[in-house]
Short mmCIF file of C-alpha atoms in Angstrom, two decimals:
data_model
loop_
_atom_site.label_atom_id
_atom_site.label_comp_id
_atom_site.label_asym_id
_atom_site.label_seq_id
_atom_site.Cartn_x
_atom_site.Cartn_y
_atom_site.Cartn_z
CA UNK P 1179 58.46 -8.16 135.27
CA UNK P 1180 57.64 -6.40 131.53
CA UNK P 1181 54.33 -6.58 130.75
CA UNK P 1182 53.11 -8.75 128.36
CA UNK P 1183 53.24 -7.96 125.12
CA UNK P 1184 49.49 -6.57 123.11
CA UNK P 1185 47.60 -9.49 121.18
CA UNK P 1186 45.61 -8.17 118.01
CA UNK P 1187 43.77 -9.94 115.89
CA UNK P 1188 42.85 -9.99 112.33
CA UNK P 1189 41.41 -10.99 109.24
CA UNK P 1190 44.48 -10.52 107.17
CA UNK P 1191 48.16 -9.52 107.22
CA UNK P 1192 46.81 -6.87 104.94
CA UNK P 1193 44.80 -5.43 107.25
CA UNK P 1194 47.02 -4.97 110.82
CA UNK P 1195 48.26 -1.27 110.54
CA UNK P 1196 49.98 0.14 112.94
CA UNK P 1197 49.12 -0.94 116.00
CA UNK P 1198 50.70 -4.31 115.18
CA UNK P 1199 54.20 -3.21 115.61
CA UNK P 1200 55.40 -4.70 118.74
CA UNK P 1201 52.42 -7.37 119.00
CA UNK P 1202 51.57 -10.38 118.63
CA UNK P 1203 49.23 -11.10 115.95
CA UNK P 1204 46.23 -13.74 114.90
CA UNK P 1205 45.89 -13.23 111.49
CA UNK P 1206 43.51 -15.30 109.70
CA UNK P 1207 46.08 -15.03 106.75
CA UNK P 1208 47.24 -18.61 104.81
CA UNK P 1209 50.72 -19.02 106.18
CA UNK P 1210 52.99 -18.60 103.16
CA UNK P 1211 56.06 -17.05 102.85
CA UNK P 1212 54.80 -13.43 101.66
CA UNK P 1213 52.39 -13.28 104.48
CA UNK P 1214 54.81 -13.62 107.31
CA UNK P 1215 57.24 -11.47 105.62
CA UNK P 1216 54.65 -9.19 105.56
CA UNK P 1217 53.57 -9.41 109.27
CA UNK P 1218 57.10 -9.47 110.62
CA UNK P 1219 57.97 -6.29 108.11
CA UNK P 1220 55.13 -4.38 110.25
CA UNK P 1221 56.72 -5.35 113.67
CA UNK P 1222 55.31 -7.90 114.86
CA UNK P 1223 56.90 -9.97 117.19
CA UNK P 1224 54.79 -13.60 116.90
CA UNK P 1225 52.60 -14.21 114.76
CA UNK P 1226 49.43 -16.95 114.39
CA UNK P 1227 48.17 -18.16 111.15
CA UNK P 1228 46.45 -20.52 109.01
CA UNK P 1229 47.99 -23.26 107.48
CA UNK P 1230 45.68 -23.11 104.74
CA UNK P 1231 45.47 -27.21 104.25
CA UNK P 1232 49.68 -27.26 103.66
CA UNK P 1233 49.02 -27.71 100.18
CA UNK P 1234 51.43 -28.42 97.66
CA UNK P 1235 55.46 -28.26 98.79
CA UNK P 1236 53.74 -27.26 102.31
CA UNK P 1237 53.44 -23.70 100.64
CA UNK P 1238 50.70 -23.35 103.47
CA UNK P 1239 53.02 -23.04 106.32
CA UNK P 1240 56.29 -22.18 104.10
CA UNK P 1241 56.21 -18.51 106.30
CA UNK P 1242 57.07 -20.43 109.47
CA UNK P 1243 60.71 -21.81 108.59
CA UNK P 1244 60.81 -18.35 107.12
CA UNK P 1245 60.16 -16.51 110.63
CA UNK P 1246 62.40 -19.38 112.44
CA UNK P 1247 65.40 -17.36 110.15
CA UNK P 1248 64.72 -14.04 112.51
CA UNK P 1249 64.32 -16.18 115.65
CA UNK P 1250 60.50 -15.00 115.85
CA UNK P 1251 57.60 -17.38 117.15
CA UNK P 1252 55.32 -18.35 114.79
CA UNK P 1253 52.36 -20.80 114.46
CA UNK P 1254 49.82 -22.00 112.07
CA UNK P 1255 46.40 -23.80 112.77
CA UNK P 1256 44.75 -26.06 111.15
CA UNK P 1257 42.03 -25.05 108.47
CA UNK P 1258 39.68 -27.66 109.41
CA UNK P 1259 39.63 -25.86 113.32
CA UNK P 1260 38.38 -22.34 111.99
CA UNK P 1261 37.87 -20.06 108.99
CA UNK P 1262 40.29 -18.89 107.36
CA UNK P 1263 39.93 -14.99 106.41
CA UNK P 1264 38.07 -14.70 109.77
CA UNK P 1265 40.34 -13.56 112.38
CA UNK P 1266 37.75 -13.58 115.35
CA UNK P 1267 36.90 -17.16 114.46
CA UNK P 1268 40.57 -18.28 114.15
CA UNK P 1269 40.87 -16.49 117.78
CA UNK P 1270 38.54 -18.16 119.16
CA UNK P 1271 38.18 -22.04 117.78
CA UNK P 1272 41.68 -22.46 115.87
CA UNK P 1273 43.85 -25.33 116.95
CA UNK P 1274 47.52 -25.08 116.63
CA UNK P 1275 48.81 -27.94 113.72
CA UNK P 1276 52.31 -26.22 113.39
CA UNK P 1277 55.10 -24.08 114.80
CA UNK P 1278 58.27 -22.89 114.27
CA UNK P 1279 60.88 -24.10 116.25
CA UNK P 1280 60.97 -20.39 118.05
CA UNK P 1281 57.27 -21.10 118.97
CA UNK P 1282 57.91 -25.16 120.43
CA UNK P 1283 60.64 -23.31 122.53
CA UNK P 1284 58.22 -21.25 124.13
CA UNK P 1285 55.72 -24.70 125.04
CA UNK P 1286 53.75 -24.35 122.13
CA UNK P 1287 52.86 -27.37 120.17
CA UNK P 1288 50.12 -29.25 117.93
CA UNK P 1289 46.70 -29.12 119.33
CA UNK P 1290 46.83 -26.05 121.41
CA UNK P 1291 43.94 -23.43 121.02
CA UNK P 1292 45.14 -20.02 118.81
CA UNK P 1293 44.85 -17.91 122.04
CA UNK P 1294 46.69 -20.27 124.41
CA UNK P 1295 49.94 -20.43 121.73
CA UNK P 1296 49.29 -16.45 121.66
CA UNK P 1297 49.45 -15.85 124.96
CA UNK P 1298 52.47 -18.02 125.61
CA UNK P 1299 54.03 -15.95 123.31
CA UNK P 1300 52.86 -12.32 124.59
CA UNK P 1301 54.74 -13.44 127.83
CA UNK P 1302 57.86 -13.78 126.17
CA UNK P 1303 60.82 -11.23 125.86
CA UNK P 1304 60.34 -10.48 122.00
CA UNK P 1305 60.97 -7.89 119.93
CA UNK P 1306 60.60 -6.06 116.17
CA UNK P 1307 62.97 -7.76 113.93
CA UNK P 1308 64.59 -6.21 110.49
CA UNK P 1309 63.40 -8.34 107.48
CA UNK P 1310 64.25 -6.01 105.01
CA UNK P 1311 63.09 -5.96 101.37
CA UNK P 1312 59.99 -8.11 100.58
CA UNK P 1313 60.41 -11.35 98.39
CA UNK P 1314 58.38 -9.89 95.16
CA UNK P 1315 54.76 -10.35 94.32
CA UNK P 1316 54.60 -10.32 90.62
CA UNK P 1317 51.82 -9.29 88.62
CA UNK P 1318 51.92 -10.31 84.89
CA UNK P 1319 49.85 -10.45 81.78
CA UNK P 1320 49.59 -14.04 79.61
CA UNK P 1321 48.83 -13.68 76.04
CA UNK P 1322 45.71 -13.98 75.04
CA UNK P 1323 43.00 -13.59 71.96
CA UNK P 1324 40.31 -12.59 73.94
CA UNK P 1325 40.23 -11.12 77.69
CA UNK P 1326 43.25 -10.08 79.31
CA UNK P 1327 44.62 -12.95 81.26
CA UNK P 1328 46.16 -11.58 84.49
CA UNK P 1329 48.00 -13.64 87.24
CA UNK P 1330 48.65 -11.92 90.75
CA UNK P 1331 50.29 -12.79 93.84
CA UNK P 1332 47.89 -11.96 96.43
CA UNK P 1333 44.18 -10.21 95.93
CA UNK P 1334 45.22 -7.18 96.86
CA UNK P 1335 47.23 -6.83 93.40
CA UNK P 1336 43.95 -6.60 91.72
CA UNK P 1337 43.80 -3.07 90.12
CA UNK P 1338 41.38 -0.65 88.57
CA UNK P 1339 42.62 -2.08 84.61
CA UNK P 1340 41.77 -5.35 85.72
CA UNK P 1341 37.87 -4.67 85.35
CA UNK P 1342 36.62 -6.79 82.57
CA UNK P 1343 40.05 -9.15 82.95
CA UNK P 1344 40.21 -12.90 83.88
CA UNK P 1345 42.02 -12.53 87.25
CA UNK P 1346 43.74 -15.53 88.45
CA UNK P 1347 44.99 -15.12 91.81
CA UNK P 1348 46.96 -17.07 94.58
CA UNK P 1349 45.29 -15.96 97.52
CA UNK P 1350 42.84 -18.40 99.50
CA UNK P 1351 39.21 -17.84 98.38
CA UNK P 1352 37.96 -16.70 101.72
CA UNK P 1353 36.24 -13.86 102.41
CA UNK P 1354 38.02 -11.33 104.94
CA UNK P 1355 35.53 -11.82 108.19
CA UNK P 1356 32.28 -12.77 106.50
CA UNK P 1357 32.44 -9.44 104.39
CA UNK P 1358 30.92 -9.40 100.62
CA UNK P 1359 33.05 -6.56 99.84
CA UNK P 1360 35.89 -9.03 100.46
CA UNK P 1361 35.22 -11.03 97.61
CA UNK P 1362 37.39 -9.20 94.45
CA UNK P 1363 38.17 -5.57 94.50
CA UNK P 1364 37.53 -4.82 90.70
CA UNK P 1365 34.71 -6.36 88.30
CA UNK P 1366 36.87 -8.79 86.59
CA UNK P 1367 35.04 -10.91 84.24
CA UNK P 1368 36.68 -14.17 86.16
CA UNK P 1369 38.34 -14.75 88.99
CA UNK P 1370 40.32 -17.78 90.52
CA UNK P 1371 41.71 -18.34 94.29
CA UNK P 1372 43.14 -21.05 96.17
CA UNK P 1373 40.60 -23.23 97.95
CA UNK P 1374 42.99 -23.07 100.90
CA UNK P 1375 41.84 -27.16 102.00
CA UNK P 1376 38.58 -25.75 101.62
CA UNK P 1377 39.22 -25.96 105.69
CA UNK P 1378 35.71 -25.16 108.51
CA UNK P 1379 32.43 -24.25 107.03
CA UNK P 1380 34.17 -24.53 103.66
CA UNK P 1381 35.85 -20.98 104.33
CA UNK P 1382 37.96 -21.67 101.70
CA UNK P 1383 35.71 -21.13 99.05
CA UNK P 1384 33.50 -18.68 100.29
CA UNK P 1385 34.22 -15.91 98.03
CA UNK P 1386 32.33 -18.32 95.01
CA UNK P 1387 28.58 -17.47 95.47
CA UNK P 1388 29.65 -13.70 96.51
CA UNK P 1389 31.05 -13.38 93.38
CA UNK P 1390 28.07 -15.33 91.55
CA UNK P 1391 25.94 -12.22 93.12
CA UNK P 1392 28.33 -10.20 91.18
CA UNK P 1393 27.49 -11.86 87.88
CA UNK P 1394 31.44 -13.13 87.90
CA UNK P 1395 32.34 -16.08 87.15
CA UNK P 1396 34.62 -17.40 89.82
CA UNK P 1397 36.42 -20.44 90.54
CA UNK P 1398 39.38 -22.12 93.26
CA UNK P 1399 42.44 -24.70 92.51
CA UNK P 1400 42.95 -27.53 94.75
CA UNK P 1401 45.52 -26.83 97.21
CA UNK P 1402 47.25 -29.98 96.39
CA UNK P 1403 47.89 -28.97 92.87
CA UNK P 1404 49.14 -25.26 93.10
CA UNK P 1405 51.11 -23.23 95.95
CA UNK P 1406 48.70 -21.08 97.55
CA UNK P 1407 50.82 -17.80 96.99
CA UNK P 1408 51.96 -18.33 93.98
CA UNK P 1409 49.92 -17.31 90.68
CA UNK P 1410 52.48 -18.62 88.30
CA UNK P 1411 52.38 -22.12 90.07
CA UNK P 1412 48.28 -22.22 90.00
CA UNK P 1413 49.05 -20.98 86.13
CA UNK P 1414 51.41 -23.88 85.20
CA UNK P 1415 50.00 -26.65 87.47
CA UNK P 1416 46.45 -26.11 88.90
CA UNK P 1417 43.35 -28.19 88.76
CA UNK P 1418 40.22 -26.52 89.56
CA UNK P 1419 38.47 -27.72 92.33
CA UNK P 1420 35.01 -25.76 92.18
CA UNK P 1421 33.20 -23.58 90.31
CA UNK P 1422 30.60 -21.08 90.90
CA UNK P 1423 27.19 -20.99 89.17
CA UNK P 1424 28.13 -18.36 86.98
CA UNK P 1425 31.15 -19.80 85.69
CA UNK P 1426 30.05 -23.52 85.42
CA UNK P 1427 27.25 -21.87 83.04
CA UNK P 1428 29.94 -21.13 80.75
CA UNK P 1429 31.28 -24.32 80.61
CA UNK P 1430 33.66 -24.29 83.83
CA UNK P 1431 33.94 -27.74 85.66
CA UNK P 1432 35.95 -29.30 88.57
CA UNK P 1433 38.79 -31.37 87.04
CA UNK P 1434 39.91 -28.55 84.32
CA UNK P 1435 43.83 -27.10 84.52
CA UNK P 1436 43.74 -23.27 85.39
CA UNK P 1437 45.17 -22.76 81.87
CA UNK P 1438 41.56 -25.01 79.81
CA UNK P 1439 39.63 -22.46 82.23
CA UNK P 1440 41.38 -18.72 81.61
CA UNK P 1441 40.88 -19.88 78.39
CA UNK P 1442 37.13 -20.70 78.18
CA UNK P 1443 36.52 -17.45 79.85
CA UNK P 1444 38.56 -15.23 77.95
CA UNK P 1445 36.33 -16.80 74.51
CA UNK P 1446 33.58 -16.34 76.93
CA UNK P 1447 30.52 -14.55 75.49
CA UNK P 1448 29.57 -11.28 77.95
#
């Protein structure tokens, strides 16, 4: 009998390298599609995630269906049963709410711990799949008369320019395992995320007071109201959900569309 296959966890897709290929992987990574694309474009073979409160058109667990196309396992637990961005945690207390129909065929189902639906999975005979090409990430600038307005994919689109910009991204507004340094990798002026269900602890939203630290004004969207991987939908359809200190001082509130706030910020007085 093979052995069974590695388990690794993480805090993000982002962060597996290269020991991944040939795993299987808890990331602590929302479960859209880009994310599993990601994960199964470094090798893995099954992959846990977070479901990242669904969210609008189940954008949340859209990677799932996605994997089912390459036959691979995949999973999602519920925000509410551990942090997202915090792979140990997710390891540890996350509770299966989802899987693929690759995943059910291997016993895994709704209310199983993370590790159990793992290991279930590690004991299968699995293997690398070809996804080919990524779907694209965009990055893209909206006009504005003040601060550059710039909408991103995922967090880690945020470049070097971007310092002084009003950054709205699509990622969930967790911090990657607790870490400060997590929270934005540029000094953008503002900076928006997904509050991801706001999920345990309020993971969700935890980037906020880290970047209140930072003197940046910060804020999430609802889940409900934009896909959580998607900048362009949090653009056209999002409704903030909170704000940090920082940016509530300039006039931010709950309630506001993404577009009211990039806005107010980009007038913003330094």
């Amino acid at each position: 009998m093979a052995a069974p296959l590695k388990i690794l966890v993480c805090d993000s897709v982002t962060q597996m390298g290269p020991q991944a290929r040939g795993s299987v992987v808890i990331a602590a990574s929302h479960g859209g599609l880009y994310a599993v694309h990601l994960a199964l474009g470094e090798g893995v073979c099954g992959l846990v995630v977070c479901d990242a409160g669904v969210g609008l058109d189940q954008a949340g667990i859209s990677g799932l269906a996605y994997a089912q196309q390459f036959d691979v396992p995949c999973c999602a637990i519920a925000s509410a049963s551990a942090r997202i961005g915090d792979g140990a945690n997710c390891a540890q207390s996350g509770v299966v709410s989802h899987a693929n129909a690759p995943a059910r065929q291997l016993g895994i189902t709704a209310g199983m711990p993370a590790m159990q639906a793992a290991h279930l999975m590690a004991a299968a005979t699995l293997a690398p799949v070809a996804v080919g090409r990524p779907p694209e990430e965009s990055r893209m600038e909206i006009a504005s008369t003040g601060r550059r307005i710039v909408l991103v994919d995922s967090a880690s689109l945020v470049m070097p320019q971007d310092v002084g910009a009003i950054v709205i991204t699509a990622s969930h507004g967790g911090l990657l395992g607790g870490r400060r340094e997590t929270a934005i990798k540029q000094a953008a002026f503002a900076a928006l995320y997904n509050d991801a269900g706001l999920g345990r602890d309020n993971a969700g939203i935890s980037r906020l007071p880290v970047l209140d630290a930072r003197g940046i004004a910060g804020a999430t969207v609802a889940a409900h109201s934009a896909r959580i991987g998607q900048a362009r939908s949090a653009w056209e359809r999002g409704v903030l959900s909170h704000v940090n200190q920082r940016a509530a001082a300039l006039g931010a509130r709950a309630g506001q569309s993404v577009q009211e706030w990039a806005r107010l910020m980009a007038r913003a007085k330094p």
